[in-house]
């Protein structure tokens, strides 16, 4: 079976320059590779390639059955032209289901480059009559396409003008949150900021590092798919991160950032305020750091709590974990069950999921099973081992 196309791995399939000819109307002036866009294919989109004045100098994206065409139409008003104006459009063509956001600045910049060449020397408008000029344009577009596809950058020189083009990498979409993933705030979400839509304004008040996606859906009275999409966008904006449900059976380990907490005295008061129990005296920073340092592979959080008794030293254990995760001082190790022998896969409870690739929480979401019951089943079954990573 053919693997699906990665929308971020989208080489340029074609670059063409079209213009409005005073008698022939919209036509392709130059394209690489040659004859990629047939006359019939171009005619179906030509009205969008040479649009009316309101759309001039705006990025335009046209999606057809096979291709996505990205253009930046330009109109030059000047009495030297037969219709007192000249219209052209430089277009990139990619696969129809690919992302083209990272090409938009390049199309705009390259179009402005051609605009300057046209104003200075009628570079485009005389290409119809000059084979030499048309060949030069063809060479320029070939170089742009080859260099951007191979190196993600291109330096273009023409008529004593130079332009530098670079493809800026666009962050990939984070995975869609699962029902029992817990969104954890990592930066303040200002609901008065106009960048947030109505859905975000409904969802954000319930994001507290405790409520999982399914619970947020019920509290906000929104479909779970809508809530998941909203949280996915907040992850992309670095406003939240995802953690598993807080459980004493979870395992956490310190990261190298824990040293920064020890050396940065300006964070002491913040840590104490965030981690101390709401009633009673404040926790001591020494105790907070000691409990963090005890989190290591092989010790579940319940073991750490039994050892230090957080209540007795005024530490709220849930806030301790959330503060540590939010600031990167600790990270969670997840449990991945594995059936030891292949012959036992069909004999075990949901054995097909126990392949070392699915964490306990993922399995519980995919199978609509209670995570606590699932964990008990795994612990009782001697044919299954668990890997923490």
mmCIF file of C-alpha atoms in Angstrom:
data_model
loop_
_atom_site.group_PDB
_atom_site.id
_atom_site.type_symbol
_atom_site.label_atom_id
_atom_site.label_comp_id
_atom_site.label_asym_id
_atom_site.label_seq_id
_atom_site.Cartn_x
_atom_site.Cartn_y
_atom_site.Cartn_z
ATOM 1 C CA UNK A 1 0.000 0.000 0.000
ATOM 2 C CA UNK A 2 1.312 3.440 -0.899
ATOM 3 C CA UNK A 3 2.149 5.532 2.173
ATOM 4 C CA UNK A 4 0.168 8.767 2.591
ATOM 5 C CA UNK A 5 1.876 11.956 1.539
ATOM 6 C CA UNK A 6 3.438 14.002 4.313
ATOM 7 C CA UNK A 7 1.855 17.452 3.805
ATOM 8 C CA UNK A 8 5.077 19.063 5.048
ATOM 9 C CA UNK A 9 7.290 17.194 2.590
ATOM 10 C CA UNK A 10 5.996 18.994 -0.481
ATOM 11 C CA UNK A 11 8.481 19.791 -3.215
ATOM 12 C CA UNK A 12 7.516 22.361 -5.821
ATOM 13 C CA UNK A 13 6.133 20.498 -8.833
ATOM 14 C CA UNK A 14 6.078 23.475 -11.182
ATOM 15 C CA UNK A 15 6.730 27.210 -11.341
ATOM 16 C CA UNK A 16 4.996 29.246 -13.996
ATOM 17 C CA UNK A 17 4.621 32.915 -14.870
ATOM 18 C CA UNK A 18 1.414 33.993 -16.556
ATOM 19 C CA UNK A 19 0.321 37.392 -17.821
ATOM 20 C CA UNK A 20 -2.536 39.098 -19.590
ATOM 21 C CA UNK A 21 -1.889 39.457 -23.312
ATOM 22 C CA UNK A 22 -3.723 42.394 -24.905
ATOM 23 C CA UNK A 23 -5.251 40.176 -27.621
ATOM 24 C CA UNK A 24 -4.906 36.566 -26.406
ATOM 25 C CA UNK A 25 -6.015 37.248 -22.822
ATOM 26 C CA UNK A 26 -4.522 35.255 -19.894
ATOM 27 C CA UNK A 27 -1.672 32.992 -21.037
ATOM 28 C CA UNK A 28 1.343 31.213 -19.591
ATOM 29 C CA UNK A 29 4.504 33.139 -20.394
ATOM 30 C CA UNK A 30 6.949 30.563 -19.027
ATOM 31 C CA UNK A 31 6.826 27.351 -17.000
ATOM 32 C CA UNK A 32 9.180 24.721 -15.623
ATOM 33 C CA UNK A 33 8.994 21.887 -16.314
ATOM 34 C CA UNK A 34 7.818 22.632 -19.832
ATOM 35 C CA UNK A 35 4.159 21.748 -20.579
ATOM 36 C CA UNK A 36 3.393 20.827 -16.938
ATOM 37 C CA UNK A 37 0.276 22.992 -17.061
ATOM 38 C CA UNK A 38 -1.715 22.175 -20.189
ATOM 39 C CA UNK A 39 -3.692 24.853 -21.978
ATOM 40 C CA UNK A 40 -6.977 23.324 -20.793
ATOM 41 C CA UNK A 41 -5.798 23.087 -17.183
ATOM 42 C CA UNK A 42 -4.680 26.705 -17.209
ATOM 43 C CA UNK A 43 -7.933 27.939 -18.723
ATOM 44 C CA UNK A 44 -9.938 26.426 -15.850
ATOM 45 C CA UNK A 45 -8.034 28.570 -13.326
ATOM 46 C CA UNK A 46 -6.982 31.556 -15.441
ATOM 47 C CA UNK A 47 -9.742 33.781 -14.068
ATOM 48 C CA UNK A 48 -8.123 33.384 -10.631
ATOM 49 C CA UNK A 49 -4.578 33.725 -11.913
ATOM 50 C CA UNK A 50 -5.264 37.150 -13.455
ATOM 51 C CA UNK A 51 -8.001 38.398 -11.132
ATOM 52 C CA UNK A 52 -9.753 41.731 -10.748
ATOM 53 C CA UNK A 53 -8.129 44.686 -9.038
ATOM 54 C CA UNK A 54 -9.361 43.924 -5.511
ATOM 55 C CA UNK A 55 -7.224 40.762 -5.377
ATOM 56 C CA UNK A 56 -4.016 42.312 -6.717
ATOM 57 C CA UNK A 57 -1.002 41.928 -4.402
ATOM 58 C CA UNK A 58 -2.722 39.315 -2.260
ATOM 59 C CA UNK A 59 -1.642 35.693 -1.840
ATOM 60 C CA UNK A 60 -4.102 33.481 -3.732
ATOM 61 C CA UNK A 61 -4.318 29.701 -3.322
ATOM 62 C CA UNK A 62 -6.259 27.546 -5.770
ATOM 63 C CA UNK A 63 -6.762 23.830 -5.033
ATOM 64 C CA UNK A 64 -7.669 21.536 -7.918
ATOM 65 C CA UNK A 65 -8.087 17.771 -8.049
ATOM 66 C CA UNK A 66 -4.345 17.185 -8.423
ATOM 67 C CA UNK A 67 -2.560 20.431 -7.561
ATOM 68 C CA UNK A 68 -2.432 23.401 -5.245
ATOM 69 C CA UNK A 69 -1.476 26.631 -7.005
ATOM 70 C CA UNK A 70 -0.029 29.505 -5.011
ATOM 71 C CA UNK A 71 0.159 32.931 -6.669
ATOM 72 C CA UNK A 72 0.585 36.652 -6.028
ATOM 73 C CA UNK A 73 -1.066 38.633 -8.881
ATOM 74 C CA UNK A 74 0.337 42.077 -9.666
ATOM 75 C CA UNK A 75 -1.022 44.964 -11.736
ATOM 76 C CA UNK A 76 1.243 47.727 -13.074
ATOM 77 C CA UNK A 77 -0.546 50.867 -14.190
ATOM 78 C CA UNK A 78 1.367 52.711 -16.913
ATOM 79 C CA UNK A 79 0.406 54.411 -20.178
ATOM 80 C CA UNK A 80 3.251 52.660 -21.993
ATOM 81 C CA UNK A 81 1.133 49.478 -22.084
ATOM 82 C CA UNK A 82 -1.626 49.042 -24.703
ATOM 83 C CA UNK A 83 -4.361 48.784 -22.072
ATOM 84 C CA UNK A 84 -2.612 51.274 -19.777
ATOM 85 C CA UNK A 85 -1.843 48.385 -17.413
ATOM 86 C CA UNK A 86 0.123 45.153 -17.300
ATOM 87 C CA UNK A 87 -0.970 42.101 -15.295
ATOM 88 C CA UNK A 88 1.199 39.134 -14.339
ATOM 89 C CA UNK A 89 1.332 36.367 -11.732
ATOM 90 C CA UNK A 90 4.164 34.152 -10.535
ATOM 91 C CA UNK A 91 2.815 30.792 -9.314
ATOM 92 C CA UNK A 92 4.155 27.778 -7.435
ATOM 93 C CA UNK A 93 2.415 24.415 -7.942
ATOM 94 C CA UNK A 94 2.510 21.698 -5.261
ATOM 95 C CA UNK A 95 0.539 18.544 -4.539
ATOM 96 C CA UNK A 96 -3.126 19.233 -3.856
ATOM 97 C CA UNK A 97 -3.082 18.086 -0.195
ATOM 98 C CA UNK A 98 0.217 19.665 0.803
ATOM 99 C CA UNK A 99 0.839 22.654 3.055
ATOM 100 C CA UNK A 100 2.129 25.745 1.231
ATOM 101 C CA UNK A 101 2.260 28.324 4.018
ATOM 102 C CA UNK A 102 6.071 28.318 4.064
ATOM 103 C CA UNK A 103 6.170 29.148 0.322
ATOM 104 C CA UNK A 104 3.984 32.247 0.617
ATOM 105 C CA UNK A 105 6.790 34.684 1.612
ATOM 106 C CA UNK A 106 8.931 33.346 -1.238
ATOM 107 C CA UNK A 107 6.192 33.773 -3.854
ATOM 108 C CA UNK A 108 5.589 37.313 -2.638
ATOM 109 C CA UNK A 109 9.286 38.207 -2.588
ATOM 110 C CA UNK A 110 9.979 36.662 -5.989
ATOM 111 C CA UNK A 111 6.982 38.456 -7.496
ATOM 112 C CA UNK A 112 8.308 41.784 -6.196
ATOM 113 C CA UNK A 113 11.666 40.923 -7.772
ATOM 114 C CA UNK A 114 10.008 40.371 -11.158
ATOM 115 C CA UNK A 115 8.000 43.567 -10.684
ATOM 116 C CA UNK A 116 11.212 45.576 -10.350
ATOM 117 C CA UNK A 117 12.689 43.928 -13.435
ATOM 118 C CA UNK A 118 9.544 44.756 -15.406
ATOM 119 C CA UNK A 119 9.518 48.393 -14.293
ATOM 120 C CA UNK A 120 13.208 48.824 -15.099
ATOM 121 C CA UNK A 121 13.420 46.964 -18.392
ATOM 122 C CA UNK A 122 10.016 45.545 -19.469
ATOM 123 C CA UNK A 123 11.499 42.157 -18.590
ATOM 124 C CA UNK A 124 8.228 40.207 -18.628
ATOM 125 C CA UNK A 125 6.134 42.121 -21.145
ATOM 126 C CA UNK A 126 8.764 41.830 -23.879
ATOM 127 C CA UNK A 127 9.406 38.125 -23.257
ATOM 128 C CA UNK A 128 6.682 37.316 -25.814
ATOM 129 C CA UNK A 129 8.736 38.975 -28.519
ATOM 130 C CA UNK A 130 12.264 38.184 -27.304
ATOM 131 C CA UNK A 131 13.470 34.586 -27.246
ATOM 132 C CA UNK A 132 16.591 35.681 -25.366
ATOM 133 C CA UNK A 133 14.557 37.294 -22.567
ATOM 134 C CA UNK A 134 12.206 34.334 -22.385
ATOM 135 C CA UNK A 135 15.157 31.944 -22.136
ATOM 136 C CA UNK A 136 16.603 34.072 -19.341
ATOM 137 C CA UNK A 137 13.280 33.946 -17.472
ATOM 138 C CA UNK A 138 13.119 30.187 -17.955
ATOM 139 C CA UNK A 139 16.623 29.765 -16.525
ATOM 140 C CA UNK A 140 15.760 31.899 -13.493
ATOM 141 C CA UNK A 141 12.618 29.898 -12.709
ATOM 142 C CA UNK A 142 14.467 26.587 -13.206
ATOM 143 C CA UNK A 143 17.145 27.663 -10.751
ATOM 144 C CA UNK A 144 14.538 28.723 -8.169
ATOM 145 C CA UNK A 145 12.671 25.426 -8.408
ATOM 146 C CA UNK A 146 15.795 23.235 -8.319
ATOM 147 C CA UNK A 147 17.512 25.100 -5.474
ATOM 148 C CA UNK A 148 14.441 25.371 -3.260
ATOM 149 C CA UNK A 149 13.608 21.687 -3.695
ATOM 150 C CA UNK A 150 17.179 20.557 -3.062
ATOM 151 C CA UNK A 151 18.595 23.087 -0.607
ATOM 152 C CA UNK A 152 15.568 25.050 0.698
ATOM 153 C CA UNK A 153 17.330 28.267 -0.340
ATOM 154 C CA UNK A 154 18.272 30.100 -3.520
ATOM 155 C CA UNK A 155 20.341 33.126 -4.551
ATOM 156 C CA UNK A 156 19.065 34.711 -7.749
ATOM 157 C CA UNK A 157 20.915 37.291 -9.854
ATOM 158 C CA UNK A 158 19.385 39.078 -12.862
ATOM 159 C CA UNK A 159 20.123 42.432 -14.515
ATOM 160 C CA UNK A 160 22.409 43.547 -11.682
ATOM 161 C CA UNK A 161 19.733 42.697 -9.115
ATOM 162 C CA UNK A 162 20.116 40.013 -6.470
ATOM 163 C CA UNK A 163 17.583 38.262 -4.255
ATOM 164 C CA UNK A 164 17.933 35.664 -1.487
ATOM 165 C CA UNK A 165 15.155 33.120 -1.004
ATOM 166 C CA UNK A 166 14.867 30.803 2.000
ATOM 167 C CA UNK A 167 12.200 28.267 2.898
ATOM 168 C CA UNK A 168 11.230 28.823 6.523
ATOM 169 C CA UNK A 169 10.290 25.601 8.268
ATOM 170 C CA UNK A 170 6.726 25.581 9.617
ATOM 171 C CA UNK A 171 6.020 23.740 12.850
ATOM 172 C CA UNK A 172 4.087 20.536 12.375
ATOM 173 C CA UNK A 173 0.713 20.141 13.965
ATOM 174 C CA UNK A 174 0.910 18.434 17.365
ATOM 175 C CA UNK A 175 -0.980 15.145 17.738
ATOM 176 C CA UNK A 176 -4.680 15.288 18.583
ATOM 177 C CA UNK A 177 -5.160 14.972 22.376
ATOM 178 C CA UNK A 178 -6.759 11.750 23.588
ATOM 179 C CA UNK A 179 -9.828 11.660 25.823
ATOM 180 C CA UNK A 180 -7.874 11.186 29.047
ATOM 181 C CA UNK A 181 -4.938 13.478 28.265
ATOM 182 C CA UNK A 182 -4.695 16.384 30.677
ATOM 183 C CA UNK A 183 -3.828 19.830 29.261
ATOM 184 C CA UNK A 184 -1.422 21.655 31.549
ATOM 185 C CA UNK A 185 -1.083 25.469 31.269
ATOM 186 C CA UNK A 186 2.502 26.522 30.545
ATOM 187 C CA UNK A 187 1.797 30.189 29.809
ATOM 188 C CA UNK A 188 -1.015 32.559 30.672
ATOM 189 C CA UNK A 189 -4.029 32.529 28.335
ATOM 190 C CA UNK A 190 -5.357 36.074 28.241
ATOM 191 C CA UNK A 191 -9.009 35.628 27.287
ATOM 192 C CA UNK A 192 -9.246 39.352 26.482
ATOM 193 C CA UNK A 193 -6.692 38.861 23.706
ATOM 194 C CA UNK A 194 -8.440 39.026 20.335
ATOM 195 C CA UNK A 195 -6.366 36.129 18.946
ATOM 196 C CA UNK A 196 -8.487 33.600 20.873
ATOM 197 C CA UNK A 197 -11.758 32.439 19.339
ATOM 198 C CA UNK A 198 -15.029 31.760 21.171
ATOM 199 C CA UNK A 199 -14.264 28.055 21.597
ATOM 200 C CA UNK A 200 -10.961 28.808 23.320
ATOM 201 C CA UNK A 201 -12.722 31.272 25.610
ATOM 202 C CA UNK A 202 -15.156 28.502 26.620
ATOM 203 C CA UNK A 203 -12.499 25.824 27.072
ATOM 204 C CA UNK A 204 -9.645 27.764 28.729
ATOM 205 C CA UNK A 205 -11.285 28.294 32.164
ATOM 206 C CA UNK A 206 -11.380 24.504 32.680
ATOM 207 C CA UNK A 207 -7.721 23.908 31.775
ATOM 208 C CA UNK A 208 -6.081 23.576 35.178
ATOM 209 C CA UNK A 209 -3.726 20.603 34.909
ATOM 210 C CA UNK A 210 -6.326 18.390 36.597
ATOM 211 C CA UNK A 211 -9.250 18.096 34.178
ATOM 212 C CA UNK A 212 -8.747 15.702 31.264
ATOM 213 C CA UNK A 213 -10.116 16.333 27.766
ATOM 214 C CA UNK A 214 -13.281 14.309 28.330
ATOM 215 C CA UNK A 215 -14.108 16.175 31.544
ATOM 216 C CA UNK A 216 -13.411 19.554 29.929
ATOM 217 C CA UNK A 217 -15.852 18.578 27.178
ATOM 218 C CA UNK A 218 -18.585 17.984 29.775
ATOM 219 C CA UNK A 219 -17.817 21.121 31.786
ATOM 220 C CA UNK A 220 -17.729 23.388 28.722
ATOM 221 C CA UNK A 221 -20.736 21.634 27.125
ATOM 222 C CA UNK A 222 -18.851 21.234 23.846
ATOM 223 C CA UNK A 223 -18.310 18.157 21.660
ATOM 224 C CA UNK A 224 -15.147 16.325 22.611
ATOM 225 C CA UNK A 225 -13.810 16.636 19.044
ATOM 226 C CA UNK A 226 -14.154 20.427 19.253
ATOM 227 C CA UNK A 227 -12.392 20.527 22.626
ATOM 228 C CA UNK A 228 -9.570 18.286 21.362
ATOM 229 C CA UNK A 229 -9.037 20.534 18.310
ATOM 230 C CA UNK A 230 -9.012 23.617 20.534
ATOM 231 C CA UNK A 231 -6.428 22.117 22.886
ATOM 232 C CA UNK A 232 -4.335 20.975 19.916
ATOM 233 C CA UNK A 233 -4.217 24.607 18.764
ATOM 234 C CA UNK A 234 -3.220 25.765 22.254
ATOM 235 C CA UNK A 235 -0.372 23.228 22.220
ATOM 236 C CA UNK A 236 0.755 24.630 18.857
ATOM 237 C CA UNK A 237 0.714 28.129 20.414
ATOM 238 C CA UNK A 238 2.835 26.870 23.354
ATOM 239 C CA UNK A 239 0.055 27.801 25.773
ATOM 240 C CA UNK A 240 -0.464 24.269 27.128
ATOM 241 C CA UNK A 241 1.293 20.907 27.166
ATOM 242 C CA UNK A 242 -0.180 17.449 27.686
ATOM 243 C CA UNK A 243 0.350 15.202 30.698
ATOM 244 C CA UNK A 244 -1.272 11.974 31.829
ATOM 245 C CA UNK A 245 -3.909 11.852 34.532
ATOM 246 C CA UNK A 246 -2.380 12.425 37.947
ATOM 247 C CA UNK A 247 -2.037 9.072 39.669
ATOM 248 C CA UNK A 248 0.105 7.997 42.570
ATOM 249 C CA UNK A 249 1.174 5.009 40.480
ATOM 250 C CA UNK A 250 2.788 7.324 37.895
ATOM 251 C CA UNK A 251 6.548 7.472 37.686
ATOM 252 C CA UNK A 252 8.472 10.756 37.359
ATOM 253 C CA UNK A 253 12.189 11.454 36.999
ATOM 254 C CA UNK A 254 14.207 14.625 37.460
ATOM 255 C CA UNK A 255 15.630 16.366 34.413
ATOM 256 C CA UNK A 256 18.860 18.354 34.162
ATOM 257 C CA UNK A 257 16.779 21.526 34.650
ATOM 258 C CA UNK A 258 16.406 20.703 38.345
ATOM 259 C CA UNK A 259 19.859 22.196 38.825
ATOM 260 C CA UNK A 260 18.589 25.543 37.493
ATOM 261 C CA UNK A 261 15.928 25.584 40.209
ATOM 262 C CA UNK A 262 18.568 25.085 42.886
ATOM 263 C CA UNK A 263 20.790 27.879 41.550
ATOM 264 C CA UNK A 264 18.055 30.388 40.701
ATOM 265 C CA UNK A 265 17.064 31.890 44.061
ATOM 266 C CA UNK A 266 14.548 34.180 42.340
ATOM 267 C CA UNK A 267 12.396 31.087 41.714
ATOM 268 C CA UNK A 268 12.365 29.984 45.360
ATOM 269 C CA UNK A 269 9.366 32.092 46.376
ATOM 270 C CA UNK A 270 7.442 31.100 43.244
ATOM 271 C CA UNK A 271 8.054 27.398 43.866
ATOM 272 C CA UNK A 272 7.110 27.681 47.539
ATOM 273 C CA UNK A 273 3.908 29.583 46.732
ATOM 274 C CA UNK A 274 2.856 27.120 44.005
ATOM 275 C CA UNK A 275 3.639 23.925 45.924
ATOM 276 C CA UNK A 276 2.687 24.697 49.540
ATOM 277 C CA UNK A 277 -0.604 23.357 50.849
ATOM 278 C CA UNK A 278 -3.356 26.026 50.841
ATOM 279 C CA UNK A 279 -3.821 25.888 54.615
ATOM 280 C CA UNK A 280 -1.058 25.953 57.174
ATOM 281 C CA UNK A 281 2.525 27.259 57.047
ATOM 282 C CA UNK A 282 4.534 27.482 53.833
ATOM 283 C CA UNK A 283 6.696 24.573 52.755
ATOM 284 C CA UNK A 284 10.459 24.941 52.961
ATOM 285 C CA UNK A 285 12.359 25.122 49.681
ATOM 286 C CA UNK A 286 14.865 22.552 50.967
ATOM 287 C CA UNK A 287 12.043 20.025 51.444
ATOM 288 C CA UNK A 288 10.586 20.769 47.994
ATOM 289 C CA UNK A 289 13.955 20.250 46.319
ATOM 290 C CA UNK A 290 14.581 17.051 48.302
ATOM 291 C CA UNK A 291 11.278 15.509 47.173
ATOM 292 C CA UNK A 292 11.954 16.488 43.557
ATOM 293 C CA UNK A 293 15.417 14.898 43.783
ATOM 294 C CA UNK A 294 13.920 11.634 45.028
ATOM 295 C CA UNK A 295 11.959 11.171 41.812
ATOM 296 C CA UNK A 296 13.906 8.634 39.795
ATOM 297 C CA UNK A 297 13.355 5.627 37.584
ATOM 298 C CA UNK A 298 12.098 2.640 39.529
ATOM 299 C CA UNK A 299 10.238 4.686 42.162
ATOM 300 C CA UNK A 300 6.562 5.398 41.604
ATOM 301 C CA UNK A 301 5.211 8.606 43.007
ATOM 302 C CA UNK A 302 3.394 6.712 45.754
ATOM 303 C CA UNK A 303 6.794 5.410 46.934
ATOM 304 C CA UNK A 304 8.128 8.963 47.119
ATOM 305 C CA UNK A 305 5.073 10.091 49.075
ATOM 306 C CA UNK A 306 5.331 7.213 51.543
ATOM 307 C CA UNK A 307 8.977 8.056 52.098
ATOM 308 C CA UNK A 308 8.565 11.798 52.721
ATOM 309 C CA UNK A 309 4.891 12.193 53.764
ATOM 310 C CA UNK A 310 4.302 15.504 51.888
ATOM 311 C CA UNK A 311 1.434 16.519 54.225
ATOM 312 C CA UNK A 312 3.807 16.606 57.193
ATOM 313 C CA UNK A 313 6.118 19.077 55.397
ATOM 314 C CA UNK A 314 3.255 21.199 54.040
ATOM 315 C CA UNK A 315 3.679 20.120 50.390
ATOM 316 C CA UNK A 316 0.679 19.639 48.099
ATOM 317 C CA UNK A 317 1.828 16.591 46.139
ATOM 318 C CA UNK A 318 -0.417 17.251 43.130
ATOM 319 C CA UNK A 319 0.832 20.838 42.799
ATOM 320 C CA UNK A 320 4.383 19.600 43.245
ATOM 321 C CA UNK A 321 4.014 17.355 40.201
ATOM 322 C CA UNK A 322 2.204 19.968 38.079
ATOM 323 C CA UNK A 323 4.760 22.667 38.884
ATOM 324 C CA UNK A 324 7.625 20.312 38.103
ATOM 325 C CA UNK A 325 6.115 19.242 34.764
ATOM 326 C CA UNK A 326 5.177 22.777 33.710
ATOM 327 C CA UNK A 327 8.723 24.041 34.280
ATOM 328 C CA UNK A 328 10.512 20.966 32.953
ATOM 329 C CA UNK A 329 12.114 20.041 36.292
ATOM 330 C CA UNK A 330 10.650 16.553 36.063
ATOM 331 C CA UNK A 331 9.236 14.426 33.279
ATOM 332 C CA UNK A 332 6.877 11.501 33.344
ATOM 333 C CA UNK A 333 7.867 7.978 32.429
ATOM 334 C CA UNK A 334 4.978 6.140 30.777
ATOM 335 C CA UNK A 335 4.091 2.493 31.090
ATOM 336 C CA UNK A 336 4.219 0.351 27.928
ATOM 337 C CA UNK A 337 2.964 -3.242 28.429
ATOM 338 C CA UNK A 338 4.529 -6.030 26.342
ATOM 339 C CA UNK A 339 3.449 -9.663 25.985
ATOM 340 C CA UNK A 340 6.607 -11.744 26.414
ATOM 341 C CA UNK A 341 5.704 -14.608 24.077
ATOM 342 C CA UNK A 342 3.990 -14.239 20.723
ATOM 343 C CA UNK A 343 1.866 -17.331 21.339
ATOM 344 C CA UNK A 344 0.307 -15.609 24.375
ATOM 345 C CA UNK A 345 -0.847 -12.493 22.514
ATOM 346 C CA UNK A 346 -4.320 -13.880 21.728
ATOM 347 C CA UNK A 347 -4.682 -15.337 25.235
ATOM 348 C CA UNK A 348 -4.120 -12.090 27.111
ATOM 349 C CA UNK A 349 -6.632 -9.320 27.763
ATOM 350 C CA UNK A 350 -6.295 -6.955 24.752
ATOM 351 C CA UNK A 351 -2.973 -8.575 23.946
ATOM 352 C CA UNK A 352 -2.737 -7.042 20.456
ATOM 353 C CA UNK A 353 -2.184 -3.653 22.075
ATOM 354 C CA UNK A 354 0.613 -4.932 24.308
ATOM 355 C CA UNK A 355 3.427 -4.546 21.799
ATOM 356 C CA UNK A 356 5.595 -1.967 23.561
ATOM 357 C CA UNK A 357 4.407 0.825 21.278
ATOM 358 C CA UNK A 358 1.254 1.846 23.142
ATOM 359 C CA UNK A 359 1.296 3.464 26.570
ATOM 360 C CA UNK A 360 -1.264 2.480 29.181
ATOM 361 C CA UNK A 361 -3.262 5.680 28.698
ATOM 362 C CA UNK A 362 -3.343 5.303 24.914
ATOM 363 C CA UNK A 363 -4.603 1.727 25.231
ATOM 364 C CA UNK A 364 -7.330 2.818 27.649
ATOM 365 C CA UNK A 365 -8.519 5.475 25.176
ATOM 366 C CA UNK A 366 -8.409 3.231 22.119
ATOM 367 C CA UNK A 367 -10.294 0.424 23.885
ATOM 368 C CA UNK A 368 -12.572 2.639 25.986
ATOM 369 C CA UNK A 369 -11.329 0.869 29.108
ATOM 370 C CA UNK A 370 -10.875 2.205 32.610
ATOM 371 C CA UNK A 371 -7.175 2.919 33.036
ATOM 372 C CA UNK A 372 -7.108 1.724 36.663
ATOM 373 C CA UNK A 373 -8.821 -1.590 35.832
ATOM 374 C CA UNK A 374 -6.478 -2.036 32.865
ATOM 375 C CA UNK A 375 -3.434 -1.443 35.044
ATOM 376 C CA UNK A 376 -4.615 -4.042 37.572
ATOM 377 C CA UNK A 377 -5.162 -6.612 34.797
ATOM 378 C CA UNK A 378 -1.656 -6.016 33.459
ATOM 379 C CA UNK A 379 -0.048 -6.289 36.895
ATOM 380 C CA UNK A 380 -1.816 -9.605 37.616
ATOM 381 C CA UNK A 381 -0.927 -11.234 34.286
ATOM 382 C CA UNK A 382 2.493 -12.907 34.511
ATOM 383 C CA UNK A 383 2.676 -13.150 30.707
ATOM 384 C CA UNK A 384 2.973 -9.344 30.466
ATOM 385 C CA UNK A 385 5.907 -7.140 31.455
ATOM 386 C CA UNK A 386 5.870 -3.356 31.528
ATOM 387 C CA UNK A 387 8.517 -1.073 30.104
ATOM 388 C CA UNK A 388 8.788 2.472 31.472
ATOM 389 C CA UNK A 389 10.110 5.109 29.105
#
